[in-house]
Amino acid sequence: MAVKSFHPPQRILMGPGPSDVSPRVLGALARPTIGHLDPMFVSLMDEMKELLKYAFQTKNELTMPVSAPGSAGMETCFVNLIEPGDKVIVCQNGVFGGRMKENVERCGGIAVMVQDDWGRAVDPQKVEDALKANSDAKVVAFVHAETSTGAMSDAKTLTALAHKYGCLVIVDAVTSLAGSPLKVDEWEIDAIYSGTQKCLSCTPGLSPVSFSTRALEKIKNRKHKVQSWFMDLNLVMSYWGGSAKRAYHHTAPINALYGLHESLVMLQEEGLENSWARHTKNHLALRAGLEAMGLKFVVPESERLPQLNAISIPDGVDDAAVRSTLLNDYQLEIGAGLGVMAGKVWRFGLMGYASNQSNILICLGALDDVLGRLKAPVQHGVAVAAAQKVLAG
Ligand SMILES: *Cc1c(COP(=O)(O)O)cnc(C)c1O
C-alpha cells in the first residue's frame, strides 16, 4: 500500500511548546525557496538580525538564529564560552538547569550546582554564597523562565551578582523571549539563547542567540578550539557576520527563516511591551478560571510565569485520561509534568499566538467538562465566567 501525504489535525497547542503557529508564519514557510547566498536572502538575514536585536533589547552585533532548536542554542553558548577546566555555577530549579550541567561537563568544565526547589525561582542568596565559595568560577548559568515548573527567576539580579564576582552569565530565555520582560543590554547579559516555538508564534527548529562584546572577548581568546565544528561561532560568523561578504558555512534552513522573519515582523507590529502585557493579561484570565474551579498553582504568585501555568493535579484524578480526552474530544494539547513533577502537575501554556482569549475559554470549558465526567473534586460551571470577567475588565 502506498503511503499517502500526511495531513495533521488542527490542534490547539496549550502545552510547554510547541505553541500555536500564526497562519501568517505558516504562509511565509510556503514561499519559494531561494539560495542561501542569494542577495535577496542576505538582505532577509540582515533584517532578521535587526528584528532579533529588538526582541532581545540589545545592540549586540552577534545576534542571530542558530539553525537548530533551543537545545542547540544552549549548546552553542556552552561550547563557545566554556573551556576545559572552567568552573561554572549552574543554577537548577527544574529540568533545564540539569541540561546546563550536562553541557558544562561535556565541555570539560566543572559544574558547581546551586539547587532550588522545583517550582521556585533561583535564590540569589544561594548564588552569592556559591560565588563567594568559588572565587575561581568563570561563568554563572541559569534559566530565566523554567518551563518545566512555571517559575521565573530574577535575571537582572542574578546577572549583576555574577558580574560583581567577575563571572559572565549564560541565560536560557527559550520560554521568556517575547512573553516576559527581558532586557539584554540594560541587564548586561553576556550570552543568551531562545527558541522559536514558545512565545514567538513560530515553528520549532531555530534558536535565536545573542552575545555581548565581553562574551566575544572570551571566545576570541580561547586556548582550546571549540570542540563542535558546527557551533563554533568563529566559523558561523563567516556566514552570519556583519560584512557584505558571506561565505558558505552550512545551508541555512531558508524557509524556516522566512517563518521566523514573519513572526518577528508580527512582534514588531504588536510591540514588545504589548506582547508582554498580552501574556500577563491572558494569564490572569486563565488563572481566574482555574482558581474558580478550586485548582491550585504550583508556583508562588510573585514567581509565576504568565506563559506557563503549572497546576497541581487534584487527588485521585487520572492525569493521562484527562490529557488524552482533551486531545481527542477537544483537539486541545496541554502539558504533562516533567521529571520529579511527572504525574503531579498539568502545564497550561499561553505562549505567543496561542495566548489569546478564545483558547482560554475553550480550555476552561473543556477542562470543566472532562473533569466533570471523571467526577473530579472541583467546582463546575464557574471557570469560564470567572475568566470572562477578567478578560472584560
Ligand atoms: C523548550 C526549552 C528548551 C529546549 O528547546 P528545544 O527547542 O526543545 O530544543 C530549553 N530551555 C527551556 C527553558 C525550554 O523551555
Tab-separated table of C-alpha atoms and ligand atoms in Angstrom:
chain	number	residue	atom	x	y	z
A	1	MET	CA	0.000	0.000	0.000
A	2	ALA	CA	1.365	3.384	-0.979
A	3	VAL	CA	1.869	5.809	1.890
A	4	LYS	CA	-0.229	8.935	1.375
A	5	SER	CA	0.529	12.582	2.159
A	6	PHE	CA	0.430	13.482	5.840
A	7	HIS	CA	-2.360	15.831	6.911
A	8	PRO	CA	-2.121	16.645	10.615
A	9	PRO	CA	-5.253	17.565	12.579
A	10	GLN	CA	-5.788	21.194	13.604
A	11	ARG	CA	-4.881	21.157	17.310
A	12	ILE	CA	-4.858	23.896	19.924
A	13	LEU	CA	-1.373	23.839	21.446
A	14	MET	CA	-1.511	24.936	25.084
A	15	GLY	CA	1.371	22.918	26.469
A	16	PRO	CA	5.006	23.866	27.126
A	17	GLY	CA	5.736	24.229	23.393
A	18	PRO	CA	5.390	23.964	20.521
A	19	SER	CA	2.616	26.520	20.781
A	20	ASP	CA	0.119	27.552	18.095
A	21	VAL	CA	1.850	28.910	15.000
A	22	SER	CA	0.394	32.013	13.385
A	23	PRO	CA	-1.186	31.428	9.943
A	24	ARG	CA	0.974	34.304	8.711
A	25	VAL	CA	4.067	32.317	9.690
A	26	LEU	CA	2.725	29.124	8.091
A	27	GLY	CA	2.059	31.118	4.919
A	28	ALA	CA	5.592	32.521	4.904
A	29	LEU	CA	7.049	28.992	5.120
A	30	ALA	CA	5.459	28.093	1.789
A	31	ARG	CA	7.128	30.907	-0.183
A	32	PRO	CA	9.629	29.928	-2.918
A	33	THR	CA	12.967	28.647	-1.718
A	34	ILE	CA	15.941	30.748	-2.871
A	35	GLY	CA	19.665	30.219	-2.409
A	36	HIS	CA	21.310	30.772	0.969
A	37	LEU	CA	23.727	33.252	-0.652
A	38	ASP	CA	21.152	34.935	-2.893
A	39	PRO	CA	21.444	38.722	-2.353
A	40	MET	CA	17.724	38.789	-1.528
A	41	PHE	CA	18.275	36.189	1.166
A	42	VAL	CA	21.267	38.066	2.564
A	43	SER	CA	19.070	41.129	2.986
A	44	LEU	CA	16.495	39.000	4.819
A	45	MET	CA	19.333	37.857	7.133
A	46	ASP	CA	20.266	41.454	7.851
A	47	GLU	CA	16.658	42.342	8.668
A	48	MET	CA	16.403	39.242	10.832
A	49	LYS	CA	19.374	40.354	12.927
A	50	GLU	CA	17.786	43.769	13.466
A	51	LEU	CA	14.440	42.219	14.396
A	52	LEU	CA	16.126	39.850	16.848
A	53	LYS	CA	18.052	42.725	18.415
A	54	TYR	CA	14.705	44.387	19.058
A	55	ALA	CA	13.223	41.210	20.567
A	56	PHE	CA	16.247	40.787	22.860
A	57	GLN	CA	16.525	44.560	23.500
A	58	THR	CA	20.188	44.624	22.566
A	59	LYS	CA	22.670	46.252	20.225
A	60	ASN	CA	24.880	43.134	20.250
A	61	GLU	CA	26.337	42.648	16.763
A	62	LEU	CA	26.455	38.891	17.271
A	63	THR	CA	22.689	38.301	17.372
A	64	MET	CA	21.323	35.626	15.049
A	65	PRO	CA	19.325	32.406	14.889
A	66	VAL	CA	21.195	29.111	15.246
A	67	SER	CA	19.938	26.651	12.596
A	68	ALA	CA	18.599	24.123	15.100
A	69	PRO	CA	16.225	24.035	18.106
A	70	GLY	CA	16.596	25.709	21.501
A	71	SER	CA	18.785	22.903	22.809
A	72	ALA	CA	21.337	23.753	20.111
A	73	GLY	CA	21.269	27.404	21.171
A	74	MET	CA	22.011	26.198	24.692
A	75	GLU	CA	24.889	24.097	23.428
A	76	THR	CA	26.205	26.969	21.258
A	77	CYS	CA	26.515	29.157	24.354
A	78	PHE	CA	28.271	26.492	26.415
A	79	VAL	CA	30.703	25.129	23.826
A	80	ASN	CA	31.860	28.607	22.875
A	81	LEU	CA	32.193	30.038	26.382
A	82	ILE	CA	33.386	27.083	28.450
A	83	GLU	CA	36.918	25.713	28.164
A	84	PRO	CA	38.246	22.544	29.783
A	85	GLY	CA	38.794	23.172	33.498
A	86	ASP	CA	36.462	26.219	33.697
A	87	LYS	CA	34.334	26.321	36.814
A	88	VAL	CA	30.670	27.185	36.188
A	89	ILE	CA	27.990	27.950	38.774
A	90	VAL	CA	24.858	26.233	37.437
A	91	CYS	CA	21.512	27.124	38.988
A	92	GLN	CA	18.970	24.322	38.916
A	93	ASN	CA	15.289	24.685	39.797
A	94	GLY	CA	13.855	22.370	37.133
A	95	VAL	CA	14.677	20.198	34.141
A	96	PHE	CA	16.642	22.677	32.066
A	97	GLY	CA	19.237	23.566	34.726
A	98	GLY	CA	20.104	19.859	34.708
A	99	ARG	CA	20.812	20.051	30.997
A	100	MET	CA	23.124	23.014	31.619
A	101	LYS	CA	25.156	20.812	33.988
A	102	GLU	CA	25.411	18.147	31.255
A	103	ASN	CA	26.637	20.795	28.829
A	104	VAL	CA	29.293	22.131	31.223
A	105	GLU	CA	30.642	18.646	31.918
A	106	ARG	CA	30.724	17.671	28.251
A	107	CYS	CA	32.803	20.814	27.624
A	108	GLY	CA	35.300	19.588	30.227
A	109	GLY	CA	34.158	22.200	32.716
A	110	ILE	CA	33.381	21.790	36.413
A	111	ALA	CA	29.746	22.437	37.357
A	112	VAL	CA	29.071	23.799	40.838
A	113	MET	CA	25.370	23.238	41.399
A	114	VAL	CA	23.076	25.679	43.200
A	115	GLN	CA	19.846	23.789	43.840
A	116	ASP	CA	16.435	25.285	44.476
A	117	ASP	CA	13.112	23.528	44.904
A	118	TRP	CA	11.267	22.783	41.681
A	119	GLY	CA	8.522	25.366	41.371
A	120	ARG	CA	10.573	28.159	42.944
A	121	ALA	CA	12.763	30.910	41.481
A	122	VAL	CA	16.558	30.695	41.759
A	123	ASP	CA	17.548	32.135	45.154
A	124	PRO	CA	20.116	34.961	44.620
A	125	GLN	CA	21.471	34.479	48.160
A	126	LYS	CA	22.472	30.889	47.392
A	127	VAL	CA	24.126	32.059	44.177
A	128	GLU	CA	26.116	34.697	46.069
A	129	ASP	CA	27.195	32.088	48.627
A	130	ALA	CA	28.397	29.850	45.788
A	131	LEU	CA	30.265	32.738	44.160
A	132	LYS	CA	31.988	33.560	47.467
A	133	ALA	CA	32.947	29.931	47.999
A	134	ASN	CA	34.228	29.564	44.410
A	135	SER	CA	36.283	32.650	43.615
A	136	ASP	CA	37.754	30.847	40.593
A	137	ALA	CA	34.329	30.457	38.922
A	138	LYS	CA	34.205	31.889	35.392
A	139	VAL	CA	30.521	31.684	34.432
A	140	VAL	CA	27.079	31.639	36.078
A	141	ALA	CA	24.332	29.848	34.126
A	142	PHE	CA	20.631	29.969	34.876
A	143	VAL	CA	17.197	29.572	33.307
A	144	HIS	CA	15.133	32.762	33.169
A	145	ALA	CA	11.779	31.009	32.614
A	146	GLU	CA	11.746	27.372	33.814
A	147	THR	CA	9.201	25.770	31.511
A	148	SER	CA	9.230	22.517	33.462
A	149	THR	CA	7.738	24.215	36.551
A	150	GLY	CA	6.425	27.660	35.532
A	151	ALA	CA	8.870	29.626	37.712
A	152	MET	CA	10.530	32.899	36.686
A	153	SER	CA	13.900	33.897	38.103
A	154	ASP	CA	15.237	37.425	38.506
A	155	ALA	CA	17.656	37.604	35.577
A	156	LYS	CA	18.656	41.186	36.299
A	157	THR	CA	19.692	40.498	39.891
A	158	LEU	CA	21.439	37.212	39.079
A	159	THR	CA	23.418	38.850	36.264
A	160	ALA	CA	24.500	41.756	38.482
A	161	LEU	CA	25.661	39.274	41.133
A	162	ALA	CA	27.677	37.257	38.640
A	163	HIS	CA	29.393	40.394	37.376
A	164	LYS	CA	30.164	41.539	40.926
A	165	TYR	CA	32.260	38.374	41.283
A	166	GLY	CA	33.874	38.657	37.844
A	167	CYS	CA	31.770	35.993	36.106
A	168	LEU	CA	29.981	36.030	32.770
A	169	VAL	CA	26.373	34.789	32.563
A	170	ILE	CA	24.669	32.339	30.226
A	171	VAL	CA	20.896	32.786	30.283
A	172	ASP	CA	18.228	30.390	28.994
A	173	ALA	CA	15.435	32.584	27.600
A	174	VAL	CA	13.750	29.907	25.485
A	175	THR	CA	10.354	30.485	27.092
A	176	SER	CA	10.775	34.080	28.267
A	177	LEU	CA	11.606	35.822	24.961
A	178	ALA	CA	8.576	37.910	23.862
A	179	GLY	CA	6.467	36.576	26.765
A	180	SER	CA	8.087	38.282	29.768
A	181	PRO	CA	10.186	41.425	30.183
A	182	LEU	CA	13.752	40.685	29.076
A	183	LYS	CA	16.360	43.398	28.520
A	184	VAL	CA	19.694	42.015	27.410
A	185	ASP	CA	21.642	45.314	27.280
A	186	GLU	CA	20.091	47.003	30.296
A	187	TRP	CA	20.675	43.890	32.418
A	188	GLU	CA	24.126	43.358	30.817
A	189	ILE	CA	23.502	39.713	29.925
A	190	ASP	CA	26.580	38.161	28.253
A	191	ALA	CA	25.201	35.162	26.373
A	192	ILE	CA	21.577	34.242	25.829
A	193	TYR	CA	19.637	31.710	23.786
A	194	SER	CA	15.969	31.249	22.975
A	195	GLY	CA	13.643	29.166	20.816
A	196	THR	CA	11.098	29.923	18.129
A	197	GLN	CA	8.244	27.616	19.198
A	198	LYS	CA	7.362	29.179	22.555
A	199	CYS	CA	6.376	32.866	22.672
A	200	LEU	CA	7.404	33.784	19.113
A	201	SER	CA	4.375	32.109	17.434
A	202	CYS	CA	6.738	30.305	15.074
A	203	THR	CA	7.547	26.689	14.196
A	204	PRO	CA	10.162	24.761	16.226
A	205	GLY	CA	13.686	24.318	14.968
A	206	LEU	CA	15.539	27.616	15.305
A	207	SER	CA	17.333	29.172	18.250
A	208	PRO	CA	17.927	32.928	18.419
A	209	VAL	CA	21.129	33.736	20.330
A	210	SER	CA	22.962	36.913	21.297
A	211	PHE	CA	26.477	37.510	22.644
A	212	SER	CA	27.885	40.656	24.278
A	213	THR	CA	31.328	42.061	23.489
A	214	ARG	CA	32.521	40.661	26.860
A	215	ALA	CA	31.446	37.189	25.762
A	216	LEU	CA	33.105	37.689	22.360
A	217	GLU	CA	36.383	38.637	24.047
A	218	LYS	CA	36.333	35.353	25.926
A	219	ILE	CA	35.543	33.400	22.745
A	220	LYS	CA	38.335	35.122	20.775
A	221	ASN	CA	40.892	34.430	23.497
A	222	ARG	CA	40.155	30.726	23.922
A	223	LYS	CA	43.143	28.452	24.450
A	224	HIS	CA	41.349	25.423	23.012
A	225	LYS	CA	39.402	25.152	19.786
A	226	VAL	CA	35.634	24.965	20.237
A	227	GLN	CA	35.042	21.187	20.157
A	228	SER	CA	31.933	21.479	17.962
A	229	TRP	CA	32.703	22.376	14.368
A	230	PHE	CA	29.061	23.242	13.594
A	231	MET	CA	28.576	25.538	16.583
A	232	ASP	CA	31.969	27.266	16.582
A	233	LEU	CA	30.901	30.903	16.353
A	234	ASN	CA	34.219	31.893	14.794
A	235	LEU	CA	33.163	29.807	11.774
A	236	VAL	CA	29.421	30.524	11.861
A	237	MET	CA	30.220	34.217	11.611
A	238	SER	CA	31.672	33.737	8.141
A	239	TYR	CA	28.055	33.263	7.092
A	240	TRP	CA	26.058	35.321	9.611
A	241	GLY	CA	28.703	38.030	10.215
A	242	GLY	CA	28.254	41.715	9.516
A	243	SER	CA	30.429	42.085	6.439
A	244	ALA	CA	28.917	42.152	2.951
A	245	LYS	CA	30.937	39.057	2.022
A	246	ARG	CA	29.104	35.923	3.180
A	247	ALA	CA	30.758	32.546	2.822
A	248	TYR	CA	29.157	29.140	2.915
A	249	HIS	CA	29.173	27.528	6.349
A	250	HIS	CA	26.063	25.345	6.203
A	251	THR	CA	22.927	25.587	4.082
A	252	ALA	CA	20.602	27.777	6.118
A	253	PRO	CA	17.051	26.455	6.659
A	254	ILE	CA	15.773	29.039	4.190
A	255	ASN	CA	12.012	28.554	4.526
A	256	ALA	CA	12.165	28.158	8.291
A	257	LEU	CA	13.894	31.526	8.383
A	258	TYR	CA	11.075	33.072	6.310
A	259	GLY	CA	8.800	31.879	9.106
A	260	LEU	CA	10.913	33.398	11.862
A	261	HIS	CA	11.223	36.650	9.916
A	262	GLU	CA	7.412	36.833	9.651
A	263	SER	CA	6.932	36.104	13.352
A	264	LEU	CA	9.416	38.842	14.257
A	265	VAL	CA	7.644	41.286	11.936
A	266	MET	CA	4.445	40.421	13.830
A	267	LEU	CA	6.210	41.051	17.140
A	268	GLN	CA	7.400	44.429	15.887
A	269	GLU	CA	3.868	45.315	14.735
A	270	GLU	CA	2.364	44.359	18.098
A	271	GLY	CA	5.189	45.970	20.058
A	272	LEU	CA	7.314	44.078	22.553
A	273	GLU	CA	5.753	45.725	25.617
A	274	ASN	CA	2.267	44.968	24.277
A	275	SER	CA	3.244	41.349	23.772
A	276	TRP	CA	4.437	41.117	27.396
A	277	ALA	CA	1.194	42.768	28.569
A	278	ARG	CA	-0.956	40.394	26.493
A	279	HIS	CA	0.773	37.375	28.029
A	280	THR	CA	0.144	38.766	31.518
A	281	LYS	CA	-3.500	39.660	30.930
A	282	ASN	CA	-4.303	36.268	29.459
A	283	HIS	CA	-2.502	34.527	32.302
A	284	LEU	CA	-4.655	36.410	34.812
A	285	ALA	CA	-7.823	35.338	32.981
A	286	LEU	CA	-6.787	31.678	32.826
A	287	ARG	CA	-5.754	31.847	36.456
A	288	ALA	CA	-9.148	33.231	37.491
A	289	GLY	CA	-10.857	30.323	35.754
A	290	LEU	CA	-8.574	27.630	37.141
A	291	GLU	CA	-8.765	29.022	40.669
A	292	ALA	CA	-12.554	29.342	40.466
A	293	MET	CA	-12.595	25.583	39.861
A	294	GLY	CA	-10.522	25.171	43.015
A	295	LEU	CA	-7.318	24.195	41.222
A	296	LYS	CA	-4.012	25.275	42.768
A	297	PHE	CA	-0.914	26.809	41.191
A	298	VAL	CA	2.434	25.134	41.911
A	299	VAL	CA	4.497	28.353	41.920
A	300	PRO	CA	4.056	31.206	44.463
A	301	GLU	CA	2.335	34.199	42.862
A	302	SER	CA	5.344	36.539	42.746
A	303	GLU	CA	7.486	33.930	40.933
A	304	ARG	CA	4.964	32.806	38.312
A	305	LEU	CA	5.423	32.858	34.574
A	306	PRO	CA	2.451	34.241	32.648
A	307	GLN	CA	3.146	31.961	29.677
A	308	LEU	CA	3.381	28.660	31.577
A	309	ASN	CA	0.828	27.812	34.248
A	310	ALA	CA	1.643	24.728	36.317
A	311	ILE	CA	-1.319	23.369	38.293
A	312	SER	CA	-1.368	20.535	40.852
A	313	ILE	CA	-3.486	17.616	39.660
A	314	PRO	CA	-6.317	17.070	42.178
A	315	ASP	CA	-6.062	13.866	44.239
A	316	GLY	CA	-7.448	10.782	42.576
A	317	VAL	CA	-7.725	12.302	39.095
A	318	ASP	CA	-6.239	10.256	36.258
A	319	ASP	CA	-3.622	12.525	34.652
A	320	ALA	CA	-3.293	10.621	31.381
A	321	ALA	CA	-7.073	10.183	30.954
A	322	VAL	CA	-7.664	13.921	31.277
A	323	ARG	CA	-4.966	14.838	28.791
A	324	SER	CA	-5.975	12.253	26.226
A	325	THR	CA	-9.668	13.211	26.480
A	326	LEU	CA	-8.782	16.875	25.973
A	327	LEU	CA	-6.759	15.890	22.914
A	328	ASN	CA	-9.292	13.506	21.396
A	329	ASP	CA	-12.514	15.357	22.159
A	330	TYR	CA	-11.340	18.956	22.039
A	331	GLN	CA	-8.165	18.860	19.907
A	332	LEU	CA	-6.526	20.547	22.879
A	333	GLU	CA	-2.986	19.710	23.955
A	334	ILE	CA	-1.822	20.595	27.460
A	335	GLY	CA	1.498	19.594	29.024
A	336	ALA	CA	2.253	16.765	31.430
A	337	GLY	CA	4.621	17.131	34.377
A	338	LEU	CA	8.333	16.619	33.684
A	339	GLY	CA	10.961	14.975	35.884
A	340	VAL	CA	10.023	14.979	39.580
A	341	MET	CA	6.675	16.602	38.634
A	342	ALA	CA	5.585	13.793	36.283
A	343	GLY	CA	2.045	12.713	37.149
A	344	LYS	CA	1.686	15.546	39.677
A	345	VAL	CA	1.056	18.622	37.548
A	346	TRP	CA	-0.507	19.861	34.354
A	347	ARG	CA	1.189	22.632	32.433
A	348	PHE	CA	-1.020	25.099	30.585
A	349	GLY	CA	0.951	27.149	28.111
A	350	LEU	CA	-0.264	30.539	26.905
A	351	MET	CA	2.562	31.285	24.547
A	352	GLY	CA	2.776	33.569	21.537
A	353	TYR	CA	-0.098	33.169	19.090
A	354	ALA	CA	-1.704	30.641	21.479
A	355	SER	CA	-2.027	33.324	24.168
A	356	ASN	CA	-5.494	34.512	23.169
A	357	GLN	CA	-8.964	34.820	24.638
A	358	SER	CA	-10.645	32.077	22.679
A	359	ASN	CA	-8.014	29.491	23.678
A	360	ILE	CA	-8.525	30.391	27.333
A	361	LEU	CA	-12.290	29.980	27.143
A	362	ILE	CA	-12.135	26.759	25.102
A	363	CYS	CA	-9.582	25.310	27.501
A	364	LEU	CA	-11.558	26.145	30.646
A	365	GLY	CA	-14.805	24.874	29.145
A	366	ALA	CA	-13.145	21.657	28.003
A	367	LEU	CA	-11.420	21.084	31.332
A	368	ASP	CA	-14.690	21.688	33.174
A	369	ASP	CA	-16.409	19.089	31.013
A	370	VAL	CA	-13.662	16.458	31.224
A	371	LEU	CA	-13.155	16.821	34.997
A	372	GLY	CA	-16.926	16.672	35.416
A	373	ARG	CA	-17.130	13.403	33.504
A	374	LEU	CA	-14.390	11.970	35.734
A	375	LYS	CA	-16.223	13.228	38.844
A	376	ALA	CA	-13.142	15.168	39.931
A	377	PRO	CA	-13.438	17.190	43.164
A	378	VAL	CA	-13.647	20.654	41.572
A	379	GLN	CA	-16.262	23.408	41.212
A	380	HIS	CA	-18.199	23.047	37.970
A	381	GLY	CA	-19.766	25.658	35.725
A	382	VAL	CA	-17.831	28.640	37.115
A	383	ALA	CA	-14.471	28.706	35.344
A	384	VAL	CA	-15.471	30.270	32.026
A	385	ALA	CA	-17.414	33.101	33.676
A	386	ALA	CA	-14.516	33.856	36.044
A	387	ALA	CA	-12.130	34.158	33.099
A	388	GLN	CA	-14.574	36.255	31.069
A	389	LYS	CA	-14.838	38.696	33.938
A	390	VAL	CA	-11.061	39.276	33.860
A	391	LEU	CA	-10.989	39.489	30.068
A	392	ALA	CA	-13.759	42.111	30.102
A	393	GLY	CA	-12.109	44.182	32.861
B	1	LIG	C1	11.846	24.244	25.286
B	1	LIG	C2	13.011	24.644	26.127
B	1	LIG	C3	14.340	24.327	25.776
B	1	LIG	C4	14.689	23.454	24.615
B	1	LIG	O1	14.260	23.926	23.404
B	1	LIG	P1	14.092	22.883	22.163
B	1	LIG	O2	13.666	23.758	21.051
B	1	LIG	O3	13.083	21.882	22.618
B	1	LIG	O4	15.415	22.257	21.939
B	1	LIG	C5	15.357	24.795	26.584
B	1	LIG	N1	15.099	25.528	27.687
B	1	LIG	C6	13.848	25.839	28.069
B	1	LIG	C7	13.616	26.648	29.300
B	1	LIG	C8	12.767	25.396	27.297
B	1	LIG	O5	11.517	25.695	27.672
